[in-house]
Amino acid sequence: MQKLRGAGIILACCAWACTAGADTLTGTLQSQIQLTAGCMIAGSSGAASGVNFGTLDFGTRPSTFTGTVQATASGGESVSGPTQLVCSPDVLGISIQVGPGNYAGLGGAIGAGTRAMRNGNTAAYIPYDVYRDSGHTQVYPLAAAIAGIAVPANGAAFPLPIYGQINKTDPTALPAGMYMDTLQVTVTY
């Protein structure tokens, strides 16, 4: 009987200990994220510097061509198709500055344009201009931004408003090769 009473006491103590450990701890855990107003190239990770705005690819022409050739910014952040921007719904307008490039003012004897592309390390240039509109009426100045560019209020993607045009008026043939320039682009929102 002594043994049974001792076992009962032990069982009672174990039951009390288990019950004592069944208390609860309650409270709250807050979750949060802060979103800031911003714009990015559609399909990108949202980096703010070192952004790839794509290429103004004027295609392939014979070295004897004359006339106008147009290009639209495409391939931004390595996404195929036209480069598009996406801005948060609270961004209602942006300004864009397109730098002068590496060869601004060169090649004027070949045609019209404030910027120029160069053939490798040669002295051969093709002038061109960069416009805000696809109708090629509003040239981006060399050292200033164009402000007040409207963006969709619903946060939808829209084409990057940068359009290029070559206007080669001189019928003189140019050396064959790849003509290139690099433009610094700054979007402010």
Coordinates of N, CA, C and O in Angstrom, one line a residue:
M1 N 0.8 -1.2 0.0 CA 0.0 0.0 0.0 C 0.9 1.3 0.0 O 0.5 2.2 -0.7
Q2 N 1.9 1.2 0.8 CA 2.9 2.3 0.8 C 3.4 2.6 -0.6 O 3.5 3.8 -0.9
K3 N 3.7 1.6 -1.3 CA 4.2 1.7 -2.6 C 3.2 2.4 -3.5 O 3.5 3.2 -4.4
L4 N 1.9 2.0 -3.4 CA 0.9 2.5 -4.3 C 0.6 4.0 -3.9 O 0.4 4.8 -4.8
R5 N 0.7 4.3 -2.6 CA 0.5 5.7 -2.2 C 1.6 6.6 -2.7 O 1.4 7.7 -3.2
G6 N 2.8 6.1 -2.7 CA 4.0 6.8 -3.2 C 3.9 7.0 -4.7 O 4.2 8.1 -5.2
A7 N 3.4 6.0 -5.4 CA 3.2 6.1 -6.8 C 2.2 7.1 -7.2 O 2.3 7.9 -8.1
G8 N 1.1 7.2 -6.4 CA 0.0 8.1 -6.6 C 0.5 9.5 -6.3 O 0.1 10.5 -7.1
I9 N 1.3 9.7 -5.3 CA 1.9 11.0 -5.1 C 2.8 11.5 -6.2 O 2.7 12.6 -6.7
I10 N 3.6 10.5 -6.7 CA 4.4 10.8 -7.9 C 3.6 11.2 -9.1 O 3.8 12.2 -9.8
L11 N 2.5 10.4 -9.4 CA 1.6 10.7 -10.5 C 1.0 12.1 -10.3 O 0.8 12.9 -11.3
A12 N 0.5 12.4 -9.1 CA -0.1 13.7 -8.9 C 0.9 14.8 -9.1 O 0.5 15.9 -9.6
C13 N 2.1 14.6 -8.7 CA 3.1 15.7 -8.9 C 3.4 15.9 -10.3 O 3.5 17.0 -10.8
C14 N 3.5 14.8 -11.1 CA 3.7 14.8 -12.5 C 2.6 15.6 -13.2 O 2.7 16.4 -14.1
A15 N 1.3 15.2 -12.8 CA 0.2 15.9 -13.4 C 0.2 17.3 -13.1 O -0.2 18.2 -13.9
W16 N 0.5 17.7 -11.9 CA 0.6 19.1 -11.5 C 1.7 19.8 -12.3 O 1.5 21.0 -12.8
A17 N 2.8 19.2 -12.5 CA 3.9 19.8 -13.2 C 3.5 20.0 -14.7 O 3.8 21.0 -15.3
C18 N 2.8 19.0 -15.3 CA 2.4 19.2 -16.6 C 1.4 20.3 -16.8 O 1.4 21.1 -17.7
T19 N 0.5 20.4 -15.8 CA -0.5 21.4 -15.8 C 0.1 22.8 -15.6 O -0.2 23.8 -16.2
A20 N 1.1 22.9 -14.8 CA 1.8 24.1 -14.5 C 2.5 24.6 -15.7 O 2.6 25.8 -16.0
G21 N 3.0 23.7 -16.6 CA 3.7 24.1 -17.9 C 2.7 24.4 -19.0 O 3.1 24.8 -20.1
A22 N 1.4 24.3 -18.8 CA 0.4 24.5 -19.8 C -0.1 26.0 -19.9 O -1.0 26.3 -20.6
D23 N 0.5 26.9 -19.1 CA 0.2 28.3 -19.2 C 0.5 28.8 -20.6 O 1.3 28.2 -21.3
T24 N -0.1 29.9 -21.0 CA 0.1 30.4 -22.3 C 0.7 31.8 -22.3 O 0.5 32.5 -21.3
L25 N 1.3 32.2 -23.4 CA 1.8 33.5 -23.5 C 1.2 34.1 -24.8 O 1.3 33.5 -25.9
T26 N 0.5 35.2 -24.7 CA -0.1 35.8 -25.8 C 0.3 37.2 -26.0 O 0.8 37.8 -25.1
G27 N 0.2 37.6 -27.2 CA 0.6 39.0 -27.6 C 0.4 39.3 -29.0 O -0.3 38.5 -29.7
T28 N 1.1 40.3 -29.6 CA 1.0 40.6 -31.0 C 2.4 40.6 -31.6 O 3.4 40.8 -31.0
L29 N 2.3 40.4 -32.9 CA 3.5 40.5 -33.8 C 3.1 41.4 -34.9 O 2.1 41.1 -35.6
Q30 N 3.8 42.5 -35.1 CA 3.5 43.5 -36.2 C 4.2 43.1 -37.5 O 5.4 42.8 -37.4
S31 N 3.6 43.2 -38.6 CA 4.2 43.0 -39.9 C 4.2 44.4 -40.6 O 3.2 45.1 -40.5
Q32 N 5.2 44.8 -41.3 CA 5.2 46.0 -42.0 C 6.2 46.1 -43.2 O 7.1 45.3 -43.2
I33 N 5.8 47.0 -44.1 CA 6.7 47.3 -45.2 C 6.4 48.7 -45.6 O 5.2 49.1 -45.6
Q34 N 7.4 49.5 -45.9 CA 7.2 50.9 -46.3 C 7.5 50.9 -47.8 O 8.6 50.6 -48.2
L35 N 6.6 51.4 -48.6 CA 6.8 51.6 -50.0 C 7.0 53.1 -50.3 O 6.4 53.9 -49.7
T36 N 8.0 53.4 -51.2 CA 8.3 54.7 -51.5 C 7.9 55.0 -53.0 O 7.8 54.1 -53.8
A37 N 7.6 56.2 -53.3 CA 7.3 56.6 -54.6 C 8.5 56.4 -55.5 O 9.6 56.6 -55.1
G38 N 8.3 55.9 -56.7 CA 9.4 55.6 -57.6 C 9.1 55.2 -59.0 O 7.9 54.9 -59.3
C39 N 10.1 55.1 -59.8 CA 10.0 54.6 -61.2 C 11.1 53.6 -61.4 O 12.1 53.7 -60.8
M40 N 10.8 52.7 -62.4 CA 11.9 51.8 -62.8 C 11.6 51.3 -64.2 O 10.5 51.6 -64.8
I41 N 12.6 50.7 -64.8 CA 12.4 50.1 -66.1 C 11.6 48.8 -65.9 O 11.9 48.0 -65.1
A42 N 10.5 48.7 -66.7 CA 9.6 47.5 -66.6 C 10.5 46.2 -66.8 O 11.3 46.2 -67.7
G43 N 10.3 45.3 -65.9 CA 11.0 44.0 -66.0 C 12.3 44.1 -65.2 O 13.0 43.0 -65.1
S44 N 12.7 45.2 -64.6 CA 14.0 45.2 -63.9 C 13.8 45.0 -62.4 O 12.7 44.9 -61.9
S45 N 14.9 44.9 -61.7 CA 14.9 44.7 -60.2 C 14.6 46.0 -59.5 O 14.4 46.0 -58.3
G46 N 14.6 47.1 -60.2 CA 14.3 48.4 -59.5 C 15.6 49.2 -59.1 O 15.5 50.1 -58.3
A47 N 16.7 48.8 -59.6 CA 18.0 49.5 -59.2 C 17.8 51.0 -59.6 O 17.2 51.4 -60.6
A48 N 18.4 51.9 -58.8 CA 18.4 53.3 -59.1 C 19.5 53.9 -59.8 O 19.5 55.0 -60.4
S49 N 20.6 53.1 -59.9 CA 21.8 53.6 -60.7 C 22.4 52.5 -61.5 O 22.1 51.3 -61.2
G50 N 23.1 52.8 -62.5 CA 23.6 51.8 -63.4 C 22.5 51.1 -64.3 O 22.7 50.0 -64.7
V51 N 21.4 51.8 -64.5 CA 20.3 51.3 -65.2 C 20.6 51.2 -66.7 O 21.2 52.1 -67.3
N52 N 20.2 50.1 -67.3 CA 20.3 49.9 -68.7 C 19.0 50.3 -69.4 O 18.0 49.6 -69.3
F53 N 19.1 51.5 -70.0 CA 17.9 52.1 -70.7 C 17.7 51.5 -72.1 O 16.7 51.8 -72.8
G54 N 18.6 50.6 -72.5 CA 18.4 50.0 -73.8 C 19.3 50.6 -74.9 O 20.4 51.2 -74.6
T55 N 18.9 50.5 -76.1 CA 19.6 50.9 -77.3 C 18.7 51.6 -78.3 O 17.6 51.2 -78.5
L56 N 19.3 52.7 -78.9 CA 18.6 53.3 -80.0 C 19.3 52.6 -81.2 O 20.4 53.0 -81.6
D57 N 18.7 51.6 -81.8 CA 19.3 50.8 -82.9 C 18.7 51.3 -84.2 O 17.5 51.1 -84.5
F58 N 19.5 52.0 -84.9 CA 19.1 52.6 -86.2 C 19.2 51.5 -87.4 O 18.9 51.8 -88.5
G59 N 19.6 50.3 -87.0 CA 19.6 49.2 -88.0 C 20.8 49.2 -88.9 O 21.9 49.7 -88.5
T60 N 20.7 48.7 -90.0 CA 21.8 48.6 -91.0 C 21.5 49.3 -92.3 O 20.4 49.1 -92.8
R61 N 22.4 50.1 -92.7 CA 22.2 50.9 -94.0 C 23.5 50.8 -94.8 O 24.5 50.6 -94.2
P62 N 23.4 51.0 -96.1 CA 24.6 51.0 -96.9 C 25.4 52.3 -96.6 O 24.8 53.3 -96.2
S63 N 26.7 52.3 -96.8 CA 27.5 53.5 -96.4 C 27.2 54.6 -97.3 O 27.6 55.7 -97.1
T64 N 26.4 54.4 -98.4 CA 26.0 55.5 -99.3 C 24.6 56.1 -99.0 O 24.2 56.9 -99.8
F65 N 24.0 55.7 -97.9 CA 22.6 56.1 -97.7 C 22.5 57.6 -97.5 O 23.5 58.2 -97.0
T66 N 21.4 58.2 -97.8 CA 21.0 59.6 -97.4 C 19.6 59.5 -96.9 O 18.8 58.6 -97.2
G67 N 19.2 60.5 -96.2 CA 17.8 60.6 -95.7 C 17.8 60.4 -94.2 O 18.7 60.5 -93.5
T68 N 16.5 60.2 -93.7 CA 16.3 60.0 -92.3 C 16.1 58.6 -91.9 O 15.6 57.8 -92.7
V69 N 16.6 58.3 -90.7 CA 16.5 56.9 -90.1 C 16.1 57.1 -88.7 O 16.7 58.0 -88.0
Q70 N 15.1 56.4 -88.2 CA 14.6 56.6 -86.9 C 14.7 55.4 -86.0 O 14.8 54.3 -86.6
A71 N 14.8 55.6 -84.7 CA 14.9 54.5 -83.8 C 14.2 54.8 -82.5 O 14.0 56.0 -82.1
T72 N 13.7 53.8 -81.8 CA 13.1 53.8 -80.5 C 13.9 53.1 -79.5 O 14.4 52.0 -79.8
A73 N 14.0 53.6 -78.3 CA 14.7 52.9 -77.3 C 14.1 51.5 -77.0 O 12.9 51.4 -76.9
S74 N 14.9 50.5 -77.1 CA 14.4 49.1 -76.9 C 15.5 48.3 -76.1 O 16.7 48.7 -76.1
G75 N 15.0 47.2 -75.5 CA 15.9 46.3 -74.8 C 16.4 46.8 -73.4 O 17.4 46.3 -72.9
G76 N 15.7 47.7 -72.8 CA 16.0 48.2 -71.5 C 16.1 47.1 -70.5 O 15.1 46.3 -70.4
E77 N 17.1 47.1 -69.7 CA 17.3 46.1 -68.6 C 17.2 44.7 -69.2 O 16.7 43.7 -68.6
S78 N 17.6 44.5 -70.5 CA 17.7 43.3 -71.2 C 16.3 42.6 -71.5 O 16.2 41.4 -71.7
V79 N 15.3 43.4 -71.4 CA 13.9 42.9 -71.7 C 13.7 43.2 -73.2 O 13.9 44.3 -73.6
S80 N 13.2 42.2 -73.9 CA 13.0 42.4 -75.3 C 11.8 43.4 -75.6 O 10.9 43.5 -74.7
G81 N 11.9 44.1 -76.7 CA 10.8 45.0 -77.1 C 11.2 46.4 -76.6 O 12.3 46.7 -76.1
P82 N 10.3 47.4 -76.9 CA 10.5 48.8 -76.5 C 10.8 48.9 -75.0 O 10.1 48.3 -74.2
T83 N 11.7 49.8 -74.6 CA 12.0 50.1 -73.2 C 10.7 50.8 -72.6 O 10.2 51.8 -73.2
Q84 N 10.3 50.3 -71.5 CA 9.1 50.9 -70.8 C 9.5 51.3 -69.4 O 10.3 50.6 -68.8
L85 N 8.9 52.3 -68.9 CA 9.0 52.7 -67.5 C 7.7 52.4 -66.8 O 6.6 52.3 -67.4
V86 N 7.8 52.1 -65.5 CA 6.7 51.9 -64.6 C 6.9 52.8 -63.4 O 8.0 52.8 -62.8
C87 N 5.9 53.6 -63.1 CA 6.0 54.5 -61.9 C 4.9 54.2 -61.0 O 3.8 53.7 -61.4
S88 N 5.2 54.4 -59.7 CA 4.1 54.2 -58.7 C 3.0 55.1 -59.0 O 3.2 56.2 -59.5
P89 N 1.7 54.8 -58.6 CA 0.6 55.6 -58.9 C 0.6 57.0 -58.4 O 0.0 57.9 -58.9
D90 N 1.4 57.3 -57.3 CA 1.5 58.6 -56.8 C 2.5 59.5 -57.5 O 2.6 60.7 -57.2
V91 N 3.2 59.0 -58.5 CA 4.1 59.8 -59.4 C 3.3 60.2 -60.6 O 2.9 59.4 -61.4
L92 N 3.1 61.5 -60.7 CA 2.2 62.0 -61.8 C 3.0 62.6 -62.9 O 2.5 62.9 -64.0
G93 N 4.3 62.9 -62.7 CA 5.1 63.5 -63.7 C 6.6 63.2 -63.5 O 7.0 63.0 -62.3
I94 N 7.3 63.2 -64.5 CA 8.8 63.0 -64.4 C 9.5 64.0 -65.3 O 8.9 64.7 -66.1
S95 N 10.8 64.1 -65.1 CA 11.6 64.9 -66.0 C 12.7 64.0 -66.4 O 13.1 63.0 -65.7
I96 N 13.2 64.2 -67.7 CA 14.2 63.3 -68.3 C 15.3 64.2 -68.8 O 15.0 65.2 -69.5
Q97 N 16.5 63.9 -68.5 CA 17.7 64.5 -69.1 C 18.5 63.5 -69.8 O 18.8 62.4 -69.3
V98 N 18.8 63.8 -71.1 CA 19.6 63.0 -71.9 C 20.9 63.7 -72.2 O 20.9 64.8 -72.8
G99 N 22.0 63.2 -71.7 CA 23.3 63.8 -71.9 C 23.7 64.0 -73.3 O 23.1 63.5 -74.3
P100 N 24.8 64.8 -73.5 CA 25.2 65.1 -74.9 C 25.9 63.9 -75.6 O 26.1 64.0 -76.8
G101 N 26.3 62.9 -74.9 CA 27.0 61.8 -75.5 C 28.5 62.1 -75.6 O 28.9 63.1 -75.1
N102 N 29.2 61.3 -76.3 CA 30.7 61.5 -76.4 C 31.2 62.4 -77.5 O 32.3 62.8 -77.5
Y103 N 30.3 62.6 -78.5 CA 30.8 63.3 -79.7 C 29.9 64.4 -80.1 O 29.7 64.7 -81.3
A104 N 29.2 65.1 -79.2 CA 28.3 66.1 -79.5 C 28.9 67.2 -80.4 O 30.0 67.6 -80.2
G105 N 28.2 67.6 -81.4 CA 28.6 68.7 -82.3 C 29.5 68.2 -83.5 O 29.8 69.0 -84.3
L106 N 29.8 66.9 -83.5 CA 30.7 66.5 -84.6 C 29.9 65.9 -85.8 O 28.8 65.4 -85.6
G107 N 30.5 65.9 -86.9 CA 29.9 65.3 -88.1 C 28.8 66.2 -88.8 O 28.1 65.7 -89.6
G108 N 28.8 67.5 -88.5 CA 27.8 68.4 -89.0 C 27.8 68.5 -90.5 O 26.8 68.9 -91.1
A109 N 29.0 68.2 -91.2 CA 29.0 68.3 -92.6 C 28.2 67.2 -93.3 O 27.9 67.3 -94.5
I110 N 27.9 66.1 -92.6 CA 27.2 64.9 -93.1 C 25.7 65.1 -93.0 O 25.0 64.6 -93.8
G111 N 25.2 65.8 -92.0 CA 23.8 66.0 -91.8 C 23.5 66.8 -90.5 O 24.4 67.3 -89.8
A112 N 22.2 66.8 -90.2 CA 21.8 67.6 -89.0 C 21.8 66.7 -87.8 O 21.5 65.5 -87.8
G113 N 22.1 67.3 -86.6 CA 22.1 66.6 -85.4 C 23.0 67.2 -84.4 O 24.1 67.6 -84.7
T114 N 22.6 67.3 -83.1 CA 23.4 67.9 -82.1 C 24.4 66.8 -81.4 O 25.4 67.2 -80.9
R115 N 24.0 65.6 -81.5 CA 24.9 64.5 -81.0 C 25.4 63.7 -82.2 O 25.0 63.9 -83.3
A116 N 26.4 62.9 -82.0 CA 27.0 62.1 -83.1 C 27.5 60.7 -82.6 O 27.8 60.6 -81.4
M117 N 27.4 59.8 -83.5 CA 28.0 58.5 -83.3 C 29.3 58.4 -84.1 O 29.5 59.0 -85.2
R118 N 30.3 57.6 -83.6 CA 31.6 57.5 -84.2 C 31.9 56.1 -84.6 O 31.5 55.2 -83.9
N119 N 32.6 56.0 -85.7 CA 33.0 54.7 -86.2 C 34.3 54.3 -85.6 O 35.4 54.7 -86.0
G120 N 34.3 53.4 -84.6 CA 35.5 53.0 -83.9 C 36.4 54.1 -83.4 O 35.9 55.1 -82.8
N121 N 37.6 54.0 -83.8 CA 38.6 55.1 -83.5 C 38.9 56.0 -84.6 O 39.9 56.8 -84.6
T122 N 38.0 56.0 -85.6 CA 38.2 56.8 -86.8 C 37.7 58.2 -86.6 O 37.1 58.5 -85.5
A123 N 37.8 59.1 -87.6 CA 37.3 60.4 -87.5 C 36.0 60.5 -88.3 O 35.6 61.6 -88.8
A124 N 35.3 59.4 -88.5 CA 34.0 59.3 -89.2 C 32.9 59.4 -88.2 O 32.8 58.6 -87.3
Y125 N 32.0 60.3 -88.4 CA 30.8 60.6 -87.5 C 29.5 60.6 -88.3 O 29.5 61.1 -89.4
I126 N 28.5 60.2 -87.6 CA 27.1 60.4 -88.1 C 26.3 61.2 -87.1 O 26.1 60.7 -86.0
P127 N 25.9 62.4 -87.4 CA 25.2 63.2 -86.4 C 23.7 62.6 -86.3 O 23.2 62.1 -87.2
Y128 N 23.1 62.9 -85.1 CA 21.8 62.4 -84.8 C 21.2 63.3 -83.7 O 21.9 64.0 -83.0
D129 N 19.9 63.2 -83.6 CA 19.2 63.9 -82.5 C 18.4 63.0 -81.7 O 18.0 61.9 -82.2
V130 N 18.1 63.3 -80.5 CA 17.2 62.5 -79.6 C 16.0 63.4 -79.2 O 16.2 64.5 -78.7
Y131 N 14.9 62.8 -79.3 CA 13.6 63.6 -79.1 C 12.8 63.0 -78.0 O 12.9 61.8 -77.7
R132 N 11.9 63.8 -77.5 CA 11.0 63.4 -76.4 C 9.8 62.7 -77.0 O 9.1 61.9 -76.4
D133 N 9.4 63.1 -78.3 CA 8.2 62.6 -78.9 C 8.5 61.8 -80.2 O 9.5 62.0 -80.8
S134 N 7.6 60.8 -80.5 CA 7.8 60.0 -81.6 C 7.6 60.8 -82.9 O 8.0 60.3 -84.0
G135 N 7.0 62.0 -82.9 CA 6.9 62.8 -84.1 C 8.2 63.6 -84.4 O 8.2 64.3 -85.4
H136 N 9.2 63.5 -83.5 CA 10.5 64.1 -83.6 C 10.4 65.7 -83.8 O 10.9 66.3 -84.6
T137 N 9.6 66.3 -82.8 CA 9.5 67.7 -82.8 C 10.1 68.4 -81.6 O 10.4 69.5 -81.6
Q138 N 10.4 67.6 -80.5 CA 10.9 68.2 -79.2 C 12.3 67.5 -78.9 O 12.3 66.4 -78.4
V139 N 13.4 68.2 -79.3 CA 14.7 67.7 -79.1 C 15.1 67.8 -77.6 O 14.8 68.8 -77.0
Y140 N 15.7 66.7 -77.1 CA 16.3 66.8 -75.8 C 17.5 67.7 -75.9 O 18.4 67.5 -76.7
P141 N 17.6 68.8 -75.0 CA 18.7 69.7 -75.1 C 20.0 68.9 -74.6 O 19.9 67.9 -73.9
L142 N 21.1 69.5 -74.9 CA 22.4 68.8 -74.5 C 22.7 68.8 -73.0 O 23.3 68.0 -72.4
A143 N 22.2 69.9 -72.3 CA 22.6 70.1 -70.9 C 21.4 70.4 -70.0 O 21.7 71.0 -68.9
A144 N 20.2 70.0 -70.3 CA 19.1 70.3 -69.5 C 18.1 69.2 -69.6 O 18.0 68.5 -70.6
A145 N 17.2 69.1 -68.6 CA 16.1 68.1 -68.5 C 14.9 68.7 -69.1 O 14.7 69.9 -69.1
I146 N 14.0 67.9 -69.6 CA 12.7 68.3 -70.0 C 11.8 67.8 -68.9 O 11.8 66.6 -68.5
A147 N 11.1 68.8 -68.3 CA 10.2 68.5 -67.1 C 8.8 68.4 -67.5 O 8.4 68.7 -68.7
G148 N 8.0 67.9 -66.6 CA 6.5 67.9 -66.8 C 6.1 66.8 -67.8 O 5.0 66.9 -68.4
I149 N 6.8 65.7 -67.9 CA 6.4 64.6 -68.7 C 5.4 63.8 -67.9 O 5.7 63.3 -66.8
A150 N 4.1 63.7 -68.4 CA 3.1 63.0 -67.7 C 3.3 61.5 -67.7 O 3.8 60.9 -68.7
V151 N 2.8 60.8 -66.6 CA 2.9 59.4 -66.6 C 1.5 58.9 -66.2 O 0.7 59.6 -65.7
P152 N 1.1 57.6 -66.6 CA -0.2 57.1 -66.3 C -0.4 57.1 -64.8 O 0.4 56.7 -64.0
A153 N -1.6 57.6 -64.4 CA -2.0 57.7 -63.0 C -2.2 56.3 -62.3 O -2.2 56.2 -61.1
N154 N -2.4 55.3 -63.1 CA -2.7 54.0 -62.5 C -1.5 53.1 -62.3 O -1.6 51.9 -62.0
G155 N -0.3 53.6 -62.6 CA 0.9 52.8 -62.4 C 1.2 51.8 -63.5 O 2.0 50.9 -63.4
A156 N 0.6 52.0 -64.7 CA 0.8 51.2 -65.8 C 2.1 51.5 -66.5 O 2.6 52.6 -66.5
A157 N 2.7 50.5 -67.2 CA 3.9 50.7 -68.0 C 3.6 51.6 -69.2 O 2.5 51.6 -69.7
F158 N 4.6 52.4 -69.5 CA 4.5 53.3 -70.7 C 5.9 53.4 -71.4 O 6.9 53.2 -70.8
P159 N 5.9 53.7 -72.7 CA 7.2 53.7 -73.4 C 8.1 54.8 -72.9 O 7.7 55.9 -72.6
L160 N 9.4 54.5 -72.8 CA 10.4 55.5 -72.4 C 10.4 56.6 -73.5 O 10.6 56.2 -74.7
P161 N 10.1 57.8 -73.2 CA 9.9 58.8 -74.3 C 11.3 59.3 -74.8 O 11.6 60.5 -74.6
I162 N 12.0 58.4 -75.4 CA 13.3 58.8 -76.1 C 13.3 58.2 -77.4 O 13.2 56.9 -77.6
Y163 N 13.4 59.0 -78.4 CA 13.3 58.6 -79.8 C 14.5 59.2 -80.6 O 14.7 60.4 -80.5
G164 N 15.2 58.4 -81.4 CA 16.3 59.0 -82.1 C 16.0 59.1 -83.6 O 15.2 58.4 -84.2
Q165 N 16.8 60.1 -84.2 CA 16.6 60.3 -85.7 C 18.0 60.7 -86.2 O 18.6 61.7 -85.7
I166 N 18.4 60.1 -87.3 CA 19.5 60.5 -88.1 C 18.9 61.2 -89.3 O 17.9 60.7 -89.9
N167 N 19.6 62.3 -89.7 CA 19.1 63.0 -90.9 C 20.4 63.3 -91.7 O 21.0 64.4 -91.6
K168 N 20.8 62.3 -92.5 CA 22.0 62.4 -93.3 C 21.7 63.1 -94.6 O 20.9 62.5 -95.4
T169 N 22.2 64.3 -94.9 CA 21.9 65.0 -96.1 C 23.0 65.0 -97.1 O 22.7 65.2 -98.3
D170 N 24.2 64.7 -96.7 CA 25.3 64.6 -97.6 C 25.4 63.2 -98.3 O 25.4 62.2 -97.6
P171 N 25.4 63.2 -99.7 CA 25.4 61.9 -100.3 C 26.8 61.2 -100.3 O 26.9 60.1 -100.8
T172 N 27.8 61.8 -99.7 CA 29.1 61.2 -99.7 C 29.1 59.9 -98.9 O 28.5 59.9 -97.8
A173 N 29.7 58.9 -99.4 CA 29.7 57.6 -98.7 C 30.6 57.7 -97.4 O 31.7 58.4 -97.5
L174 N 30.2 57.1 -96.4 CA 31.0 57.0 -95.1 C 31.7 55.7 -95.1 O 31.3 54.7 -95.7
P175 N 32.8 55.6 -94.3 CA 33.5 54.3 -94.1 C 32.5 53.3 -93.5 O 31.8 53.6 -92.6
A176 N 32.6 52.1 -93.9 CA 31.7 51.0 -93.4 C 32.2 50.7 -91.9 O 33.4 50.8 -91.6
G177 N 31.3 50.3 -91.1 CA 31.7 49.9 -89.7 C 30.5 50.2 -88.8 O 29.5 50.8 -89.2
M178 N 30.7 49.9 -87.5 CA 29.7 50.2 -86.5 C 29.9 51.6 -85.9 O 31.0 51.9 -85.3
Y179 N 28.9 52.4 -86.0 CA 29.0 53.8 -85.4 C 28.2 53.7 -84.1 O 27.1 53.2 -84.0
M180 N 28.9 54.3 -83.0 CA 28.3 54.2 -81.7 C 28.5 55.5 -80.9 O 29.4 56.2 -81.2
D181 N 27.6 55.6 -79.9 CA 27.7 56.7 -78.9 C 27.1 56.2 -77.6 O 26.3 55.3 -77.7
T182 N 27.4 56.8 -76.5 CA 26.8 56.5 -75.2 C 26.2 57.7 -74.6 O 26.8 58.7 -74.5
L183 N 24.9 57.6 -74.3 CA 24.1 58.7 -73.7 C 23.9 58.4 -72.2 O 23.4 57.3 -71.9
Q184 N 24.1 59.4 -71.4 CA 23.7 59.3 -70.0 C 22.3 59.8 -69.8 O 21.9 60.9 -70.3
V185 N 21.4 58.9 -69.2 CA 20.0 59.3 -69.1 C 19.7 59.4 -67.6 O 20.0 58.5 -66.8
T186 N 19.0 60.4 -67.2 CA 18.6 60.6 -65.8 C 17.0 60.9 -65.8 O 16.6 61.8 -66.5
V187 N 16.3 60.1 -65.1 CA 14.9 60.2 -64.9 C 14.7 60.7 -63.5 O 15.1 60.0 -62.5
T188 N 14.0 61.8 -63.3 CA 13.7 62.4 -62.0 C 12.2 62.4 -61.8 O 11.5 62.8 -62.6
Y189 N 11.8 61.9 -60.6 CA 10.4 61.8 -60.3 C 10.0 62.5 -59.0 O 10.9 62.7 -58.2

